Amino acid sequence: MTLTAWWHCWAVNRRISRTWRSVGVANPINLDSIGTLNLERLMYIKSFIDKLSDFVEQVYKVDTAVIAAYYPEWLERGKGAVNYLSAPEFPTDGKNGSFLFPGGYITNADLSTYRPITSHSDEFLIKGIQESAKHAWYKDEAPQAPWEGTTIPAYDGWSDDGKYSWVKSPTFYGKTVEVGPLANMLCKLAAGRESTQTKLNEIIALYQKLTGKTLEMAQLHSTLGRIIGRTVHCCELQNVLQDQYNALIVNIGKGDYTTFVKPNIPATGEFKGVGFLEAPRGMLSHWMVIKDGIISNYQAVVPSTWNSGPRNFNDDVGPYEQSLVGTPIADPAKPLEVVRTIHSFDPCMACAVHVVDADGNEVVSVKVL
């Protein structure tokens, strides 16, 4: 990426922060008030959406193709779990029953195995998720459904064959899966979403123009494949953002200022709930049990837990681990190749990559901020 492009990225990021401040997470809507979401702020948001669309098309998409052309080896490295899971996103009915973007599940990197997930209440989705602490420093090693999940620390030292992580290992019907932009893109492609295929084809065409080569589908299961998936998603989101803004203006014009659906939970009895979100890093879910008006259990299965989890209960390696197998390291003291692949997952925490020699001695620890 050129210095000019980097500066443009930084400027766009600054505009995003200012836009969030002007919208306000929980601001009421009043077109005449200076302290709420008013007409002036709505027009500012519209101007930013237009600028963001220009950036995605003219900078982000082009940079992705250029990086793929100049670093083709990263289309062959970084292959992860090859089972992919994605939640549907952008509800269209206010009840999480229908969605603009489809979710789904793909096994063995084969798009023909795609199983659609159509709602957040899909029993196939809810019943398939478990977490194991067999290789994490917690009690209760056997797989647990999140509603029954426990998180009780039990640190007993590092062990290559035992516990070696503070992250649990989530599975979907017993399988390790990858979530995130690659999973999101592949599920939308398998579902036949036309705009996803169109945006991917545009990147492939740019890549072919630069290299004279065709970007194959098999190469998407890679470090750069995740970058491409994230770019495709952003290209689609610019259109969604325009549509969502127009829908907001129409609702305001009709006098509909509703911003959320108020829950109605009885004061007595036990109730279970789960919320899903296809976040930029992948599928996020929060699981809650309420008993007599009090939260009795709360578990979160977040994107970076899915991807950074250690070996699962069956000792299958996690997505991060699998993606690093076979990666050539030019300098073990500066394992930048490791960082490059882990960055493609966009981990949500400051991550520490530890390089250990054959005797278990740490060679170097690289902290990525």
CSV table of C-alpha atoms in Angstrom, one decimal:
chain,number,residue,atom,x,y,z
A,1,MET,CA,0.0,0.0,0.0
A,2,THR,CA,1.4,3.4,-0.9
A,3,LEU,CA,1.8,6.2,1.6
A,4,THR,CA,-1.0,8.1,-0.1
A,5,ALA,CA,-3.4,5.2,0.2
A,6,TRP,CA,-2.4,4.7,3.8
A,7,TRP,CA,-3.1,8.3,4.6
A,8,HIS,CA,-6.5,8.0,2.8
A,9,CYS,CA,-7.3,4.9,5.0
A,10,TRP,CA,-6.5,6.9,8.1
A,11,ALA,CA,-8.6,9.8,7.0
A,12,VAL,CA,-11.6,7.5,6.3
A,13,ASN,CA,-11.2,5.9,9.7
A,14,ARG,CA,-11.3,9.4,11.3
A,15,ARG,CA,-14.5,10.2,9.4
A,16,ILE,CA,-16.1,7.0,10.7
A,17,SER,CA,-15.3,8.0,14.3
A,18,ARG,CA,-16.9,11.4,13.8
A,19,THR,CA,-19.9,9.9,12.1
A,20,TRP,CA,-20.6,7.6,15.1
A,21,ARG,CA,-20.3,10.6,17.4
A,22,SER,CA,-22.8,12.6,15.4
A,23,VAL,CA,-25.3,9.7,15.2
A,24,GLY,CA,-25.0,8.7,18.8
A,25,VAL,CA,-25.6,5.1,19.8
A,26,ALA,CA,-28.8,5.8,21.6
A,27,ASN,CA,-29.8,9.3,20.5
A,28,PRO,CA,-33.5,10.0,19.9
A,29,ILE,CA,-34.6,11.4,16.6
A,30,ASN,CA,-35.8,15.0,16.4
A,31,LEU,CA,-35.3,17.0,13.2
A,32,ASP,CA,-35.5,20.3,15.0
A,33,SER,CA,-33.2,19.7,18.0
A,34,ILE,CA,-29.5,20.3,18.1
A,35,GLY,CA,-28.9,17.7,20.8
A,36,THR,CA,-30.3,14.7,18.9
A,37,LEU,CA,-30.2,13.1,15.4
A,38,ASN,CA,-31.4,16.1,13.4
A,39,LEU,CA,-31.6,17.0,9.7
A,40,GLU,CA,-28.1,18.6,9.7
A,41,ARG,CA,-26.5,15.4,11.1
A,42,LEU,CA,-28.5,13.2,8.7
A,43,MET,CA,-27.1,15.2,5.7
A,44,TYR,CA,-23.6,14.9,7.2
A,45,ILE,CA,-24.0,11.2,7.4
A,46,LYS,CA,-25.2,11.1,3.7
A,47,SER,CA,-22.1,13.0,2.6
A,48,PHE,CA,-19.9,10.6,4.4
A,49,ILE,CA,-21.6,7.5,2.9
A,50,ASP,CA,-20.9,9.0,-0.5
A,51,LYS,CA,-17.2,9.5,0.3
A,52,LEU,CA,-16.9,6.1,1.8
A,53,SER,CA,-18.3,4.5,-1.3
A,54,ASP,CA,-15.7,6.3,-3.4
A,55,PHE,CA,-12.9,5.1,-1.1
A,56,VAL,CA,-14.1,1.5,-1.3
A,57,GLU,CA,-14.3,1.4,-5.1
A,58,GLN,CA,-11.3,3.6,-6.0
A,59,VAL,CA,-8.8,2.6,-3.3
A,60,TYR,CA,-9.7,-0.4,-1.2
A,61,LYS,CA,-10.8,-2.7,-4.0
A,62,VAL,CA,-7.8,-1.7,-6.2
A,63,ASP,CA,-5.3,-2.1,-3.4
A,64,THR,CA,-6.6,-5.6,-2.7
A,65,ALA,CA,-6.0,-6.7,-6.3
A,66,VAL,CA,-2.5,-5.1,-6.4
A,67,ILE,CA,-1.5,-6.8,-3.1
A,68,ALA,CA,-2.6,-10.2,-4.5
A,69,ALA,CA,-0.7,-9.5,-7.7
A,70,TYR,CA,2.6,-8.6,-5.9
A,71,TYR,CA,2.4,-11.3,-3.2
A,72,PRO,CA,0.9,-14.3,-5.0
A,73,GLU,CA,2.5,-16.7,-2.5
A,74,TRP,CA,-0.1,-15.6,0.0
A,75,LEU,CA,-2.8,-17.0,-2.2
A,76,GLU,CA,-1.3,-20.4,-1.4
A,77,ARG,CA,-0.5,-20.0,2.3
A,78,GLY,CA,-2.8,-19.7,5.3
A,79,LYS,CA,-5.4,-22.3,4.6
A,80,GLY,CA,-7.4,-22.7,7.8
A,81,ALA,CA,-10.2,-25.0,9.0
A,82,VAL,CA,-12.0,-25.3,5.6
A,83,ASN,CA,-15.3,-25.6,7.5
A,84,TYR,CA,-17.0,-22.3,7.4
A,85,LEU,CA,-19.9,-20.8,9.4
A,86,SER,CA,-21.7,-17.5,8.9
A,87,ALA,CA,-24.9,-16.0,10.5
A,88,PRO,CA,-27.5,-14.2,8.4
A,89,GLU,CA,-27.3,-10.4,8.7
A,90,PHE,CA,-29.4,-7.3,8.3
A,91,PRO,CA,-32.9,-8.3,9.4
A,92,THR,CA,-35.7,-7.0,7.2
A,93,ASP,CA,-38.7,-7.7,9.4
A,94,GLY,CA,-37.7,-6.4,12.9
A,95,LYS,CA,-38.0,-9.9,14.4
A,96,ASN,CA,-34.8,-11.6,13.0
A,97,GLY,CA,-36.9,-13.8,10.9
A,98,SER,CA,-35.7,-12.7,7.4
A,99,PHE,CA,-32.4,-11.2,6.4
A,100,LEU,CA,-30.7,-9.3,3.5
A,101,PHE,CA,-27.5,-11.4,3.7
A,102,PRO,CA,-27.8,-15.2,4.0
A,103,GLY,CA,-25.9,-17.2,6.5
A,104,GLY,CA,-24.9,-20.8,6.2
A,105,TYR,CA,-22.5,-23.7,6.8
A,106,ILE,CA,-19.9,-25.2,4.4
A,107,THR,CA,-17.8,-28.3,5.0
A,108,ASN,CA,-14.4,-29.3,3.6
A,109,ALA,CA,-14.1,-26.2,1.5
A,110,ASP,CA,-16.8,-27.5,-0.8
A,111,LEU,CA,-19.5,-25.0,-1.7
A,112,SER,CA,-21.8,-27.7,-2.8
A,113,THR,CA,-22.1,-28.8,0.8
A,114,TYR,CA,-23.7,-25.4,1.7
A,115,ARG,CA,-26.5,-25.6,4.2
A,116,PRO,CA,-28.4,-22.4,4.5
A,117,ILE,CA,-29.1,-20.7,7.9
A,118,THR,CA,-32.1,-18.5,7.4
A,119,SER,CA,-32.8,-17.0,10.8
A,120,HIS,CA,-31.2,-16.5,14.3
A,121,SER,CA,-33.8,-18.9,15.7
A,122,ASP,CA,-32.7,-21.7,13.3
A,123,GLU,CA,-32.5,-24.8,15.4
A,124,PHE,CA,-29.7,-26.1,13.2
A,125,LEU,CA,-27.6,-23.1,14.2
A,126,ILE,CA,-28.5,-23.0,17.9
A,127,LYS,CA,-28.1,-26.7,18.6
A,128,GLY,CA,-24.8,-27.1,16.8
A,129,ILE,CA,-22.6,-24.8,19.0
A,130,GLN,CA,-20.6,-26.2,21.9
A,131,GLU,CA,-17.3,-25.1,23.6
A,132,SER,CA,-14.6,-27.4,25.1
A,133,ALA,CA,-11.9,-26.5,27.6
A,134,LYS,CA,-9.9,-29.7,27.2
A,135,HIS,CA,-6.9,-27.6,26.0
A,136,ALA,CA,-7.8,-24.3,27.8
A,137,TRP,CA,-7.2,-23.4,31.4
A,138,TYR,CA,-10.7,-23.9,32.7
A,139,LYS,CA,-12.6,-26.6,34.5
A,140,ASP,CA,-15.3,-28.8,32.8
A,141,GLU,CA,-13.3,-30.0,29.8
A,142,ALA,CA,-16.2,-31.8,28.0
A,143,PRO,CA,-18.1,-29.9,25.3
A,144,GLN,CA,-20.9,-27.7,26.7
A,145,ALA,CA,-23.7,-25.9,25.0
A,146,PRO,CA,-23.4,-22.1,25.8
A,147,TRP,CA,-26.6,-22.0,27.9
A,148,GLU,CA,-25.1,-24.6,30.2
A,149,GLY,CA,-21.5,-23.3,29.8
A,150,THR,CA,-19.1,-22.5,32.7
A,151,THR,CA,-16.0,-20.4,32.8
A,152,ILE,CA,-14.0,-21.4,35.9
A,153,PRO,CA,-10.3,-20.7,35.6
A,154,ALA,CA,-8.0,-23.7,36.3
A,155,TYR,CA,-4.4,-22.7,35.4
A,156,ASP,CA,-1.9,-25.6,35.8
A,157,GLY,CA,1.0,-24.6,33.6
A,158,TRP,CA,1.8,-24.9,29.9
A,159,SER,CA,1.5,-28.4,28.3
A,160,ASP,CA,1.9,-29.1,24.6
A,161,ASP,CA,-0.4,-32.1,24.9
A,162,GLY,CA,-2.6,-30.7,27.6
A,163,LYS,CA,-3.8,-27.2,28.4
A,164,TYR,CA,-2.0,-24.3,26.6
A,165,SER,CA,-4.5,-21.5,26.1
A,166,TRP,CA,-6.9,-19.1,27.8
A,167,VAL,CA,-9.3,-19.5,24.9
A,168,LYS,CA,-11.9,-22.2,24.8
A,169,SER,CA,-12.4,-24.3,21.6
A,170,PRO,CA,-15.8,-23.8,20.0
A,171,THR,CA,-17.2,-26.4,17.6
A,172,PHE,CA,-20.2,-26.7,15.3
A,173,TYR,CA,-21.6,-30.3,15.4
A,174,GLY,CA,-18.2,-31.4,16.7
A,175,LYS,CA,-16.2,-29.7,13.9
A,176,THR,CA,-13.7,-26.9,14.1
A,177,VAL,CA,-14.9,-24.0,11.9
A,178,GLU,CA,-13.6,-20.7,10.6
A,179,VAL,CA,-15.7,-17.6,10.9
A,180,GLY,CA,-15.1,-14.2,9.4
A,181,PRO,CA,-14.9,-12.5,6.0
A,182,LEU,CA,-13.9,-15.6,4.1
A,183,ALA,CA,-16.7,-17.6,5.6
A,184,ASN,CA,-19.1,-14.8,5.0
A,185,MET,CA,-18.2,-14.5,1.3
A,186,LEU,CA,-18.2,-18.2,0.6
A,187,CYS,CA,-21.6,-18.7,2.1
A,188,LYS,CA,-23.1,-15.8,0.1
A,189,LEU,CA,-21.5,-17.2,-3.1
A,190,ALA,CA,-22.9,-20.7,-2.3
A,191,ALA,CA,-26.3,-19.1,-1.7
A,192,GLY,CA,-26.2,-17.5,-5.1
A,193,ARG,CA,-26.1,-13.9,-4.0
A,194,GLU,CA,-25.5,-12.0,-7.3
A,195,SER,CA,-23.9,-8.9,-5.8
A,196,THR,CA,-21.3,-11.1,-4.0
A,197,GLN,CA,-20.3,-12.8,-7.2
A,198,THR,CA,-20.2,-9.5,-9.1
A,199,LYS,CA,-17.9,-7.8,-6.6
A,200,LEU,CA,-15.6,-10.8,-6.5
A,201,ASN,CA,-15.5,-10.9,-10.3
A,202,GLU,CA,-14.4,-7.3,-10.3
A,203,ILE,CA,-11.4,-8.1,-8.1
A,204,ILE,CA,-10.6,-11.1,-10.2
A,205,ALA,CA,-10.7,-9.0,-13.3
A,206,LEU,CA,-8.3,-6.5,-11.8
A,207,TYR,CA,-5.9,-9.3,-10.7
A,208,GLN,CA,-6.0,-10.8,-14.2
A,209,LYS,CA,-5.3,-7.5,-15.8
A,210,LEU,CA,-2.2,-7.0,-13.5
A,211,THR,CA,-0.9,-10.6,-13.8
A,212,GLY,CA,-2.3,-12.2,-16.9
A,213,LYS,CA,-3.4,-15.0,-14.6
A,214,THR,CA,-6.8,-16.3,-13.4
A,215,LEU,CA,-7.6,-16.2,-9.7
A,216,GLU,CA,-8.9,-19.7,-8.9
A,217,MET,CA,-11.6,-20.4,-6.3
A,218,ALA,CA,-9.2,-22.8,-4.5
A,219,GLN,CA,-6.8,-19.9,-3.9
A,220,LEU,CA,-9.4,-18.1,-1.8
A,221,HIS,CA,-8.8,-20.6,1.1
A,222,SER,CA,-5.7,-18.6,2.1
A,223,THR,CA,-4.3,-15.6,3.9
A,224,LEU,CA,-5.1,-13.3,1.0
A,225,GLY,CA,-8.5,-15.0,0.5
A,226,ARG,CA,-9.6,-13.5,3.8
A,227,ILE,CA,-8.5,-10.0,2.7
A,228,ILE,CA,-10.4,-10.5,-0.6
A,229,GLY,CA,-13.5,-11.6,1.4
A,230,ARG,CA,-13.3,-8.5,3.6
A,231,THR,CA,-13.0,-6.3,0.5
A,232,VAL,CA,-16.0,-8.0,-1.2
A,233,HIS,CA,-18.1,-7.5,1.9
A,234,CYS,CA,-17.2,-3.8,2.1
A,235,CYS,CA,-18.1,-3.4,-1.6
A,236,GLU,CA,-21.5,-4.9,-0.9
A,237,LEU,CA,-22.0,-2.9,2.3
A,238,GLN,CA,-21.6,0.4,0.6
A,239,ASN,CA,-24.9,-0.3,-1.3
A,240,VAL,CA,-26.5,-1.6,1.8
A,241,LEU,CA,-25.5,1.5,3.6
A,242,GLN,CA,-27.2,3.7,1.0
A,243,ASP,CA,-30.4,1.6,1.1
A,244,GLN,CA,-30.5,1.7,4.9
A,245,TYR,CA,-30.1,5.4,4.9
A,246,ASN,CA,-32.9,5.9,2.4
A,247,ALA,CA,-35.1,3.6,4.5
A,248,LEU,CA,-34.3,5.7,7.6
A,249,ILE,CA,-35.4,8.8,5.8
A,250,VAL,CA,-38.6,7.2,4.6
A,251,ASN,CA,-39.4,6.1,8.2
A,252,ILE,CA,-38.7,9.5,9.6
A,253,GLY,CA,-40.9,11.0,6.9
A,254,LYS,CA,-43.8,8.7,8.1
A,255,GLY,CA,-43.2,9.7,11.7
A,256,ASP,CA,-41.7,6.4,12.7
A,257,TYR,CA,-38.9,7.2,15.1
A,258,THR,CA,-38.6,3.6,16.6
A,259,THR,CA,-35.0,2.6,17.3
A,260,PHE,CA,-35.4,-0.8,19.0
A,261,VAL,CA,-37.9,-3.5,20.0
A,262,LYS,CA,-38.7,-3.4,23.7
A,263,PRO,CA,-38.4,-6.9,25.3
A,264,ASN,CA,-41.1,-8.3,27.5
A,265,ILE,CA,-39.7,-10.8,30.0
A,266,PRO,CA,-42.0,-12.0,32.9
A,267,ALA,CA,-40.7,-11.4,36.4
A,268,THR,CA,-40.9,-15.1,37.3
A,269,GLY,CA,-39.8,-18.3,35.5
A,270,GLU,CA,-36.7,-19.3,33.6
A,271,PHE,CA,-36.0,-18.0,30.1
A,272,LYS,CA,-33.2,-18.6,27.6
A,273,GLY,CA,-32.2,-16.2,24.9
A,274,VAL,CA,-29.4,-15.9,22.3
A,275,GLY,CA,-28.5,-13.1,19.9
A,276,PHE,CA,-26.4,-13.6,16.8
A,277,LEU,CA,-24.5,-11.0,14.8
A,278,GLU,CA,-22.3,-11.4,11.7
A,279,ALA,CA,-19.7,-8.9,12.9
A,280,PRO,CA,-16.8,-7.8,10.7
A,281,ARG,CA,-14.6,-10.5,12.3
A,282,GLY,CA,-17.2,-13.2,12.0
A,283,MET,CA,-20.2,-14.7,13.8
A,284,LEU,CA,-20.8,-13.4,17.3
A,285,SER,CA,-23.3,-14.8,19.7
A,286,HIS,CA,-24.3,-13.9,23.3
A,287,TRP,CA,-26.2,-16.5,25.3
A,288,MET,CA,-28.3,-15.7,28.4
A,289,VAL,CA,-30.3,-17.5,31.0
A,290,ILE,CA,-32.7,-15.4,33.1
A,291,LYS,CA,-34.3,-16.9,36.2
A,292,ASP,CA,-36.9,-15.0,38.2
A,293,GLY,CA,-35.8,-11.7,36.7
A,294,ILE,CA,-32.0,-12.3,37.4
A,295,ILE,CA,-29.3,-13.4,34.9
A,296,SER,CA,-28.2,-16.8,36.1
A,297,ASN,CA,-25.8,-17.6,33.2
A,298,TYR,CA,-24.2,-15.5,30.5
A,299,GLN,CA,-21.8,-16.8,27.8
A,300,ALA,CA,-20.4,-15.1,24.7
A,301,VAL,CA,-19.0,-17.1,21.8
A,302,VAL,CA,-17.1,-14.4,19.8
A,303,PRO,CA,-15.4,-14.5,16.4
A,304,SER,CA,-11.8,-14.6,17.7
A,305,THR,CA,-12.7,-17.5,20.0
A,306,TRP,CA,-13.9,-19.5,17.0
A,307,ASN,CA,-10.7,-18.7,15.1
A,308,SER,CA,-8.0,-18.6,17.8
A,309,GLY,CA,-9.3,-21.6,19.8
A,310,PRO,CA,-6.9,-24.4,20.7
A,311,ARG,CA,-7.3,-28.0,19.7
A,312,ASN,CA,-10.9,-29.2,20.4
A,313,PHE,CA,-12.2,-32.1,22.5
A,314,ASN,CA,-11.3,-34.5,19.6
A,315,ASP,CA,-7.8,-32.9,19.4
A,316,ASP,CA,-8.4,-31.3,16.0
A,317,VAL,CA,-6.3,-28.1,15.7
A,318,GLY,CA,-7.9,-24.7,15.7
A,319,PRO,CA,-8.2,-22.4,12.7
A,320,TYR,CA,-5.2,-20.2,13.6
A,321,GLU,CA,-3.1,-23.3,14.2
A,322,GLN,CA,-4.1,-25.0,11.0
A,323,SER,CA,-3.5,-21.8,9.0
A,324,LEU,CA,0.1,-21.7,10.1
A,325,VAL,CA,1.0,-25.3,9.3
A,326,GLY,CA,3.6,-25.3,6.5
A,327,THR,CA,4.3,-21.6,6.5
A,328,PRO,CA,7.9,-20.9,5.7
A,329,ILE,CA,9.6,-18.6,8.2
A,330,ALA,CA,12.5,-16.6,6.9
A,331,ASP,CA,13.8,-15.5,10.4
A,332,PRO,CA,12.5,-17.3,13.5
A,333,ALA,CA,13.5,-14.3,15.6
A,334,LYS,CA,11.2,-12.1,13.5
A,335,PRO,CA,8.3,-14.4,12.5
A,336,LEU,CA,6.5,-11.8,10.3
A,337,GLU,CA,5.0,-14.5,8.2
A,338,VAL,CA,3.1,-15.8,11.2
A,339,VAL,CA,1.8,-12.3,12.0
A,340,ARG,CA,0.8,-11.8,8.4
A,341,THR,CA,-1.6,-14.8,8.4
A,342,ILE,CA,-2.9,-14.1,11.9
A,343,HIS,CA,-3.6,-10.5,10.9
A,344,SER,CA,-5.8,-11.8,8.0
A,345,PHE,CA,-8.2,-13.1,10.6
A,346,ASP,CA,-8.3,-9.6,12.2
A,347,PRO,CA,-8.0,-10.8,15.9
A,348,CYS,CA,-10.0,-8.6,18.2
A,349,MET,CA,-7.4,-8.7,21.0
A,350,ALA,CA,-3.8,-7.7,21.3
A,351,CYS,CA,-2.3,-11.1,20.3
A,352,ALA,CA,0.9,-12.6,21.5
A,353,VAL,CA,2.6,-15.0,19.1
A,354,HIS,CA,5.1,-17.3,20.9
A,355,VAL,CA,7.9,-19.1,19.0
A,356,VAL,CA,9.0,-22.2,20.9
A,357,ASP,CA,12.0,-24.5,20.0
A,358,ALA,CA,11.9,-28.3,20.0
A,359,ASP,CA,12.8,-28.3,23.7
A,360,GLY,CA,9.9,-26.1,24.7
A,361,ASN,CA,12.0,-23.0,25.2
A,362,GLU,CA,10.6,-19.7,24.1
A,363,VAL,CA,12.6,-18.1,21.3
A,364,VAL,CA,10.7,-14.8,20.9
A,365,SER,CA,7.4,-13.3,21.8
A,366,VAL,CA,5.9,-10.8,19.3
A,367,LYS,CA,3.1,-8.6,20.7
A,368,VAL,CA,0.9,-7.1,18.1
A,369,LEU,CA,-0.9,-3.9,19.2
